[in-house]
Amino acid sequence: MRTAQMTIDPAFAIGAADRRLFGSFVEHMGRCVYGGVFEPGHPGADADGFRTDVLELTRELGVSVVRYPGGNFVSGYRWEDGIGPVGDRPRRLDLAWKTIETNAFGLDQFMTWAARAQVEPMMAVNLGTRGVQEACDLLEYTNHPGGTALSDLRRKHGAEQPYGVRLWCLGNELDGPWQVGHKTADEYGRLAAETARAMKLVDPSISLVACGSSNRGMSTFASWEATVLEHTYEHVDYISAHTYYDPSDGDQASILASAVDMDNFIREVVATADHVAARLRQPRKLKISFDEWNVWYQSRLQADLDRRGWVEAPALIEDTYTAVDAVVVGDLLVTLLRHADRVGVACQAQLANVIAPIRTRTGGPAWRQSIFHPFALTARYARGTVLRTEPVAPTYPTARYGDVPVLDTVAVHDEERGELVVFAVNRGTEDLALDLDLRGLPRPSGRAHLTLAAGDDPTACNTEAEPDRVTPRETTTPTVDGGRCTVRLPAVSWNVLRFATRP
Ligand code: AHR
C-alpha cells in the first residue's frame, strides 16, 4: 500500500471556518424554485406553498447562506414583478433560460422561505438590463425600516420589519458573452462602482460583491478582475469567483483533481486583488465570494435548451451525481476551507434539482444526491480554526493537470469542543496509509472515521428508487498511540477523521 505522512499542530492556524463557506444558491432556473423549494400543490407543502421535505433537507444539509434570484436569470429580472398579490403578477419571458417566468414566487416569499430554512439571504441585483436606481429601490424595499414609498410597500405586503439583508451581489457574470446585458470590464466596473456607492448610501451596513470572472478559463480572466477592482475596490467587500467541473469526458483521474484547479484559481484571484490594492495604496484585503461552484455535466445543457419552446419551469440540467462526483465535491470543500483566510463566502450551485444536492419529483418525494453527504458532513464538522496541513504524499498522472498529489487534506480544530477534524481525500485508485503526527495536541484520541468510498462502484448514484445507495459509512475508529496514528484511506474516497483533543 502507498503511504503518506502529515503533521498537525494547532499553532499553524489559517483562520476561522466561517459558516458562510457553506452557502447555496436558489435561482429561477429549471425546477430549482418551481417544483423544488416551492410547489403549492404538493401534498407536503405548507400554507405558503413551500415543500416541507425540501425545507427539512436544506436544514439537514447545514446551509448557512442562500444566494437569490440568479445567476443568469437576474440579468433580465424586474424584482417588482415578484411582489404583491400573486394574481396581479406579470408572466414574463426569461431570456436567460428560454423559460416563461410566472412570478408566482418572488422576494417576500424567498425571505419567508429563508427564515423557515434558517439560512441567511444573499441577494443579487440586476446590472445586466438595469442599473443604480433599481438596485437602490430593491434595497430600500428590503432593508429600509419604513416611512418611504418602497419600505411602506413592503410593510403593506405583510413584512413590518425590514429583512436586513447583509450580502449583496452587484450583478452576475457580466464578463460572459451569454449574459443578457454583457459588458466590458470598464463598463461593468463603472456601473458596479456607482451602484455600490449609492447602495451604501441607502444602507451603509451592507457588504457588496463585485463580479469576477465567470470561470478561470475566460480569455479575459485576471485582467477583468484587475479592471473591475480598479473601479470598485474602495466600495466593495468581495470579488466573486465561479467554477464548474465537467466529468462528461469520463476522465476520472482528471475530474478527481479538480480541486487543484480551484486552488490555483483562488491563488490567482487573491494575487490580482492584492496587486490592485497595492496600486491603489489600499491596506484593506479583499475577500473572495466563491458564489457558484460545483460539478456540472455541462455538455447536457444545450440539449436541454434545444429541446423546447417557451415553457414554465422545464427540467434543466438535473444532473444525477455519482460516488466519484461526491468525492470531488468533498475535495472542493477542502480547498475552500484551506483558503478560509481569503474566501469569506461560498455557495454551491444550486440547492434543488438544478445541479443540486437535493432532488425532487414534482408531486413526489425528495432525496439526497451523493454530493449531499460531503457538504452536510463538512458543514457539521468544520467548526473552529482551520489549520494548515502539509502532507507528504505520492503523486499520480492526470491528462488535465499533470502530476498531482493523491492526497488532499485540511484540518479544523475546535478548541472549545475539544475536537480536531481532518478532512482527507484519496484521489488515487489504490488504498493509502496516512501516518498522522498529532503530538502538538494535548492527549489526542480517535473518535470516528467516516468515509465515502467511490473506489468499488464509481458510477453508483442515488435515485428515487434507491435514495441511499451512496452514503458515508463509519469505519474503524483511528487508534492514537503516543500522539501518532495510521489511518487507511480507501481508494477514491473522501474521509472525515475525528479526534478528541483532550480526555
Ligand atoms: O448555476 C447555473 C448558471 O451557471 C448560473 O445561472 C450562471 O451564473 C452560471 O453560468
PDB file of N, CA and C and ligand atoms in Angstrom, residues 25 27 29 67 70-73 97 172-173 178-179 214 242 244 292 296 317 349-350 354-355, ligand 1:
ATOM      1  N   PHE A  25     -27.475  28.160  -3.355  1.00  0.00           N
ATOM      2  CA  PHE A  25     -27.918  29.103  -4.382  1.00  0.00           C
ATOM      3  C   PHE A  25     -29.288  28.661  -4.894  1.00  0.00           C
ATOM      4  N   GLU A  27     -31.827  29.754  -7.804  1.00  0.00           N
ATOM      5  CA  GLU A  27     -32.047  30.595  -8.984  1.00  0.00           C
ATOM      6  C   GLU A  27     -33.397  30.248  -9.593  1.00  0.00           C
ATOM      7  N   MET A  29     -34.496  29.003 -12.180  1.00  0.00           N
ATOM      8  CA  MET A  29     -33.959  28.243 -13.318  1.00  0.00           C
ATOM      9  C   MET A  29     -34.478  26.822 -13.204  1.00  0.00           C
ATOM     10  N   ARG A  67     -27.955  32.347  -1.929  1.00  0.00           N
ATOM     11  CA  ARG A  67     -27.943  33.428  -2.920  1.00  0.00           C
ATOM     12  C   ARG A  67     -29.202  33.318  -3.778  1.00  0.00           C
ATOM     13  N   GLY A  70     -30.598  34.865  -8.938  1.00  0.00           N
ATOM     14  CA  GLY A  70     -29.770  34.330 -10.014  1.00  0.00           C
ATOM     15  C   GLY A  70     -28.377  34.810  -9.782  1.00  0.00           C
ATOM     16  N   GLY A  71     -27.487  34.276 -10.549  1.00  0.00           N
ATOM     17  CA  GLY A  71     -27.464  33.581 -11.786  1.00  0.00           C
ATOM     18  C   GLY A  71     -27.854  34.445 -12.985  1.00  0.00           C
ATOM     19  N   ASN A  72     -27.720  33.783 -14.127  1.00  0.00           N
ATOM     20  CA  ASN A  72     -28.014  34.458 -15.391  1.00  0.00           C
ATOM     21  C   ASN A  72     -29.418  35.079 -15.377  1.00  0.00           C
ATOM     22  N   PHE A  73     -30.331  34.435 -14.649  1.00  0.00           N
ATOM     23  CA  PHE A  73     -31.708  34.922 -14.583  1.00  0.00           C
ATOM     24  C   PHE A  73     -31.774  36.379 -14.122  1.00  0.00           C
ATOM     25  N   TRP A  97     -32.905  31.547 -19.676  1.00  0.00           N
ATOM     26  CA  TRP A  97     -33.141  30.095 -19.754  1.00  0.00           C
ATOM     27  C   TRP A  97     -34.290  29.751 -20.689  1.00  0.00           C
ATOM     28  N   ASN A 172     -24.353  39.591 -12.083  1.00  0.00           N
ATOM     29  CA  ASN A 172     -23.895  38.211 -12.229  1.00  0.00           C
ATOM     30  C   ASN A 172     -23.159  38.017 -13.543  1.00  0.00           C
ATOM     31  N   GLU A 173     -21.956  37.485 -13.487  1.00  0.00           N
ATOM     32  CA  GLU A 173     -21.184  37.032 -14.660  1.00  0.00           C
ATOM     33  C   GLU A 173     -21.298  37.982 -15.863  1.00  0.00           C
ATOM     34  N   TRP A 178     -22.677  35.329 -23.002  1.00  0.00           N
ATOM     35  CA  TRP A 178     -24.023  34.768 -22.933  1.00  0.00           C
ATOM     36  C   TRP A 178     -24.947  35.581 -22.039  1.00  0.00           C
ATOM     37  N   GLN A 179     -24.359  36.493 -21.256  1.00  0.00           N
ATOM     38  CA  GLN A 179     -25.143  37.203 -20.244  1.00  0.00           C
ATOM     39  C   GLN A 179     -25.997  38.281 -20.903  1.00  0.00           C
ATOM     40  N   SER A 214     -16.426  34.639 -14.882  1.00  0.00           N
ATOM     41  CA  SER A 214     -17.365  33.512 -14.846  1.00  0.00           C
ATOM     42  C   SER A 214     -16.650  32.198 -14.622  1.00  0.00           C
ATOM     43  N   HIS A 242     -16.496  31.966  -9.861  1.00  0.00           N
ATOM     44  CA  HIS A 242     -17.406  30.868 -10.207  1.00  0.00           C
ATOM     45  C   HIS A 242     -16.609  29.762 -10.880  1.00  0.00           C
ATOM     46  N   TYR A 244     -17.192  25.459 -12.420  1.00  0.00           N
ATOM     47  CA  TYR A 244     -17.889  24.172 -12.516  1.00  0.00           C
ATOM     48  C   TYR A 244     -16.928  23.177 -13.152  1.00  0.00           C
ATOM     49  N   GLU A 292     -20.536  30.558  -6.868  1.00  0.00           N
ATOM     50  CA  GLU A 292     -21.048  29.434  -7.679  1.00  0.00           C
ATOM     51  C   GLU A 292     -19.920  28.433  -7.833  1.00  0.00           C
ATOM     52  N   TRP A 296     -20.631  19.821 -12.749  1.00  0.00           N
ATOM     53  CA  TRP A 296     -21.755  20.053 -13.685  1.00  0.00           C
ATOM     54  C   TRP A 296     -21.423  19.363 -15.012  1.00  0.00           C
ATOM     55  N   ILE A 317     -30.802  20.823 -16.604  1.00  0.00           N
ATOM     56  CA  ILE A 317     -29.546  20.318 -16.013  1.00  0.00           C
ATOM     57  C   ILE A 317     -29.760  19.624 -14.663  1.00  0.00           C
ATOM     58  N   ALA A 349     -23.725  25.673  -6.227  1.00  0.00           N
ATOM     59  CA  ALA A 349     -24.827  25.939  -7.157  1.00  0.00           C
ATOM     60  C   ALA A 349     -25.323  24.608  -7.696  1.00  0.00           C
ATOM     61  N   GLN A 350     -26.631  24.370  -7.543  1.00  0.00           N
ATOM     62  CA  GLN A 350     -27.660  25.121  -6.865  1.00  0.00           C
ATOM     63  C   GLN A 350     -28.240  24.242  -5.761  1.00  0.00           C
ATOM     64  N   VAL A 354     -31.552  21.603  -9.933  1.00  0.00           N
ATOM     65  CA  VAL A 354     -30.612  22.130 -10.924  1.00  0.00           C
ATOM     66  C   VAL A 354     -29.191  21.929 -10.389  1.00  0.00           C
ATOM     67  N   ILE A 355     -28.456  20.960 -10.974  1.00  0.00           N
ATOM     68  CA  ILE A 355     -27.113  20.594 -10.475  1.00  0.00           C
ATOM     69  C   ILE A 355     -27.051  20.704  -8.942  1.00  0.00           C
TER      70      ILE A 355
HETATM   71  O1  AHR B   1     -25.855  27.852 -11.996  1.00  0.00           O
HETATM   72  C1  AHR B   1     -26.171  27.865 -13.359  1.00  0.00           C
HETATM   73  C2  AHR B   1     -25.650  29.080 -14.092  1.00  0.00           C
HETATM   74  O2  AHR B   1     -24.249  28.995 -14.193  1.00  0.00           O
HETATM   75  C3  AHR B   1     -25.884  30.422 -13.463  1.00  0.00           C
HETATM   76  O3  AHR B   1     -27.112  30.969 -13.779  1.00  0.00           O
HETATM   77  C4  AHR B   1     -24.787  31.259 -14.054  1.00  0.00           C
HETATM   78  O4  AHR B   1     -24.424  32.330 -13.223  1.00  0.00           O
HETATM   79  C5  AHR B   1     -23.673  30.273 -14.314  1.00  0.00           C
HETATM   80  O5  AHR B   1     -23.108  30.418 -15.557  1.00  0.00           O
END
